[in-house]
Short mmCIF file of C-alpha atoms in Angstrom, two decimals:
data_model
loop_
_atom_site.label_atom_id
_atom_site.label_comp_id
_atom_site.label_asym_id
_atom_site.label_seq_id
_atom_site.Cartn_x
_atom_site.Cartn_y
_atom_site.Cartn_z
CA MET A 245 96.99 77.15 136.56
CA ALA A 246 94.91 75.35 134.01
CA VAL A 247 95.62 74.52 130.42
CA ARG A 248 92.76 74.71 127.98
CA LYS A 249 92.71 73.34 124.43
CA LEU A 250 90.80 75.02 121.62
CA ASP A 251 90.27 72.94 118.46
CA CYS A 252 90.25 75.35 115.58
CA LEU A 253 91.28 72.86 112.90
CA THR A 254 89.63 73.62 109.47
CA GLU A 255 88.40 77.00 110.83
CA LEU A 256 89.43 80.11 108.89
CA CYS A 257 90.13 83.62 110.03
CA PRO A 258 88.66 85.34 111.99
CA ILE A 259 86.86 82.40 113.77
CA PRO A 260 89.88 81.11 115.70
CA LEU A 261 90.75 84.58 117.08
CA LEU A 262 87.07 85.28 117.93
CA LYS A 263 86.93 81.90 119.71
CA ALA A 264 90.18 82.59 121.61
CA ILE A 265 88.90 86.03 122.77
CA GLN A 266 85.72 84.45 124.06
CA GLU A 267 87.62 81.69 125.84
CA PHE A 268 89.99 84.13 127.40
CA LYS A 269 87.11 85.86 129.15
CA THR A 270 86.37 82.78 131.18
CA MET A 271 90.07 82.04 132.09
CA ASP A 272 91.96 83.00 135.22
CA ILE A 273 95.31 84.75 135.36
CA GLY A 274 98.11 82.25 134.78
CA ASP A 275 95.98 79.89 132.63
CA ILE A 276 97.35 78.79 129.25
CA LEU A 277 95.31 78.46 126.08
CA VAL A 278 96.43 76.04 123.36
CA ILE A 279 94.96 76.75 119.94
CA GLU A 280 95.19 74.06 117.26
CA ALA A 281 94.94 75.44 113.79
CA ASP A 282 95.72 74.48 110.17
CA HIS A 283 95.28 77.91 108.50
CA SER A 284 98.63 79.74 108.33
CA CYS A 285 97.03 83.22 108.93
CA VAL A 286 95.77 82.19 112.34
CA CYS A 287 99.26 82.39 113.86
CA THR A 288 99.73 85.94 112.54
CA ASP A 289 96.25 86.95 113.65
CA VAL A 290 96.32 85.52 117.13
CA LYS A 291 99.95 86.68 117.81
CA LYS A 292 99.07 90.24 116.80
CA TRP A 293 96.13 90.29 119.18
CA ALA A 294 98.11 88.66 122.03
CA ARG A 295 100.99 91.12 121.68
CA GLU A 296 98.60 94.10 121.65
CA LYS A 297 97.14 92.74 124.99
CA GLU A 298 100.69 92.00 126.27
CA TYR A 299 100.03 88.32 126.77
CA GLU A 300 102.89 85.80 126.36
CA VAL A 301 102.47 84.02 123.03
CA LYS A 302 104.38 81.31 121.16
CA SER A 303 103.57 79.12 118.18
CA ILE A 304 105.11 75.92 116.74
CA GLU A 305 104.44 74.05 113.52
CA ILE A 306 103.59 70.53 114.70
CA GLY A 307 103.27 69.08 111.20
CA PRO A 308 102.89 70.14 107.60
CA GLY A 309 100.29 72.92 107.65
CA GLU A 310 99.39 72.44 111.27
CA TRP A 311 100.17 74.74 114.18
CA GLU A 312 99.80 74.98 117.91
CA ILE A 313 99.67 78.42 119.49
CA TYR A 314 100.17 78.97 123.17
CA ILE A 315 98.94 81.99 124.96
CA LYS A 316 99.33 82.74 128.64
CA LYS A 317 96.87 85.04 130.41
CA THR A 318 99.52 87.01 132.18
CA ARG A 319 97.26 89.71 133.45
CA MET B 164 119.42 78.96 101.18
CA LYS B 165 118.16 79.65 104.74
CA GLY B 166 117.19 83.16 103.65
CA LEU B 167 115.18 81.80 100.74
CA ARG B 168 113.43 79.29 103.02
CA LYS B 169 112.32 82.10 105.34
CA TYR B 170 111.11 84.09 102.32
CA LEU B 171 108.96 81.13 101.11
CA LYS B 172 107.68 80.14 104.58
CA LYS B 173 106.86 83.30 106.39
CA PRO B 174 103.79 85.40 105.41
CA TRP B 175 104.68 88.49 103.51
CA PRO B 176 103.59 91.83 104.92
CA TYR B 177 100.26 93.17 103.67
CA TRP B 178 101.80 96.21 101.95
CA LEU B 179 104.19 94.03 99.92
CA GLY B 180 101.37 91.77 98.77
CA GLY B 181 99.30 94.89 97.84
CA VAL B 182 102.09 96.47 95.82
CA LEU B 183 102.78 93.18 93.99
CA LEU B 184 99.11 92.60 93.17
CA GLY B 185 98.79 96.16 91.90
CA LEU B 186 101.84 95.81 89.64
CA ILE B 187 100.66 92.40 88.37
CA ASN B 188 97.22 93.83 87.56
CA VAL B 189 98.80 96.67 85.60
CA ALA B 190 100.90 94.14 83.67
CA LEU B 191 97.76 92.10 82.96
CA LEU B 192 95.82 95.04 81.75
CA SER B 193 98.63 96.01 79.32
CA LEU B 194 99.08 92.40 78.15
CA ILE B 195 95.50 91.24 77.52
CA GLY B 196 93.65 94.60 77.71
CA MET B 197 91.44 93.47 80.57
CA PRO B 198 91.85 93.84 84.36
CA TRP B 199 91.80 90.86 86.66
CA LYS B 200 88.37 89.35 87.40
CA VAL B 201 87.53 86.06 89.13
CA THR B 202 83.81 85.50 88.94
CA GLN B 203 83.80 86.36 85.23
CA GLY B 204 85.81 83.22 84.59
CA LEU B 205 83.37 81.04 86.61
CA LEU B 206 80.31 82.61 84.90
CA PHE B 207 80.84 81.59 81.32
CA LEU B 208 82.45 78.20 81.84
CA GLU B 209 79.92 76.48 79.58
CA SER B 210 80.85 78.69 76.64
CA GLY B 211 84.43 77.51 76.66
CA ILE B 212 87.76 78.58 78.11
CA SER B 213 88.32 82.29 78.33
CA ASN B 214 91.31 84.33 79.53
CA TYR B 215 89.66 84.52 82.92
CA THR B 216 89.31 80.77 83.16
CA ILE B 217 93.04 80.43 82.59
CA LEU B 218 93.66 83.07 85.31
CA ASN B 219 91.51 81.12 87.71
CA ILE B 220 93.37 77.95 87.00
CA GLY B 221 96.57 79.90 87.47
CA ILE B 222 95.41 81.01 90.98
CA ILE B 223 94.75 77.44 92.07
CA VAL B 224 98.04 76.07 90.60
CA GLY B 225 99.97 79.07 91.99
CA SER B 226 98.63 78.68 95.52
CA LEU B 227 99.36 74.87 95.36
CA VAL B 228 102.97 75.65 94.38
CA ALA B 229 103.30 78.25 97.18
CA THR B 230 101.91 75.82 99.75
CA LEU B 231 104.22 72.97 98.61
CA LEU B 232 107.28 75.39 98.68
CA ALA B 233 106.35 76.36 102.24
CA SER B 234 105.79 72.61 102.98
CA GLU B 235 102.38 73.43 104.44
CA PHE B 236 100.24 71.22 102.20
CA LYS B 237 97.55 69.38 104.05
CA ILE B 238 94.32 67.75 103.00
CA LYS B 239 91.72 69.05 105.40
CA LYS B 240 89.13 66.70 106.75
CA ILE B 241 85.43 67.50 106.93
CA LYS B 242 84.69 68.05 110.61
CA ASP B 243 80.90 67.80 111.00
CA ARG B 244 77.60 68.43 109.24
CA LYS B 245 77.49 72.02 110.48
CA GLN B 246 80.70 72.84 108.65
CA VAL B 247 79.36 71.38 105.40
CA ILE B 248 76.10 73.32 105.60
CA THR B 249 77.73 76.64 106.58
CA ALA B 250 80.39 76.29 103.82
CA LEU B 251 77.76 75.48 101.15
CA ALA B 252 75.40 78.31 102.36
CA GLY B 253 78.34 80.76 102.41
CA GLY B 254 79.42 79.79 98.91
CA ILE B 255 75.92 80.18 97.50
CA MET B 256 75.49 83.54 99.19
CA MET B 257 78.91 84.79 97.89
CA GLY B 258 78.15 83.57 94.34
CA TYR B 259 74.72 85.18 94.31
CA GLY B 260 76.11 88.38 95.87
CA ALA B 261 78.91 88.48 93.29
CA LYS B 262 76.32 88.18 90.48
CA LEU B 263 74.13 90.93 92.00
CA ALA B 264 77.09 93.27 92.48
CA SER B 265 78.39 92.38 88.98
CA GLY B 266 81.66 91.16 90.32
CA CYS B 267 83.57 89.96 93.42
CA ASN B 268 86.19 91.62 95.59
CA ILE B 269 88.57 91.42 92.63
CA GLY B 270 86.42 92.49 89.66
CA ALA B 271 84.14 95.00 91.36
CA PHE B 272 86.68 96.41 93.91
CA PHE B 273 90.28 95.67 93.26
CA SER B 274 90.14 96.21 89.49
CA ALA B 275 87.36 98.78 89.51
CA ILE B 276 89.00 101.50 91.67
CA PRO B 277 92.16 101.81 89.56
CA SER B 278 89.98 102.19 86.49
CA PHE B 279 88.34 105.25 88.13
CA SER B 280 84.98 103.51 88.23
CA LEU B 281 82.64 104.81 90.86
CA HIS B 282 81.06 101.39 91.43
CA GLY B 283 84.33 100.22 92.95
CA TRP B 284 84.15 102.73 95.76
CA PHE B 285 80.52 101.89 96.32
CA PHE B 286 81.27 98.19 96.40
CA GLY B 287 84.21 98.87 98.86
CA ILE B 288 82.21 100.84 101.39
CA PHE B 289 79.42 98.30 101.47
CA ALA B 290 81.92 95.35 101.55
CA PHE B 291 83.47 96.88 104.66
CA LEU B 292 80.04 97.40 106.25
CA GLY B 293 79.03 93.85 105.35
CA ALA B 294 82.21 92.38 106.81
CA GLY B 295 81.61 94.27 110.07
CA LEU B 296 78.05 92.96 110.22
CA GLY B 297 79.31 89.49 109.28
CA VAL B 298 81.65 89.46 112.29
CA LYS B 299 78.88 90.49 114.65
CA LEU B 300 76.66 87.63 113.24
CA ILE B 301 79.45 85.13 113.67
CA VAL B 302 79.97 86.12 117.34
CA ARG B 303 76.28 85.83 117.99
CA PHE B 304 75.26 82.75 116.08
CA VAL B 305 78.24 80.63 114.96
CA LEU B 306 80.68 80.55 117.91
#
């Protein structure tokens, strides 16, 4: 079970989601992807995608205007 | 108070934003007799402040207030040279495109379709096609 970090600071939609999709292709089941973002729509965007794919997803605001999104490749 | 906080913090659904923008555009048209345009205000800056310039300043001030109310204000750092170049190139292409299409998403699409102008539909179809092509280019060259 590996944890990967994806630095998406200053990137706007849809770049973080596209990067996450690309990163997910190379990940094994059980791995966790952490996305760092500072664009509020990224949470909405990534969560919508993860829920459609039925991956576990969670986000927290780590500072003013900065978020970390965790997605687990459950299948 | 907690309800208000949630209302200021969480993103609104797309349909609510759309309805509000539509209503505000109708109000604007009846107040100053012109629909909402963005690039128009940037174009004639040298000839003085127009209604559109005030609207553009309003957009910036309004989004600042919204960000502060959500306590999400952050000064973003420049990451690398690539970001500077792509941002500048994107801005120039958007500005040139808006001039060619005689308007941006707002003037040539959002305000044109409710005025029953055919060019709004034309703009819309090609904006969607262009966005699709843009995503393909991003996946291939930028990521």
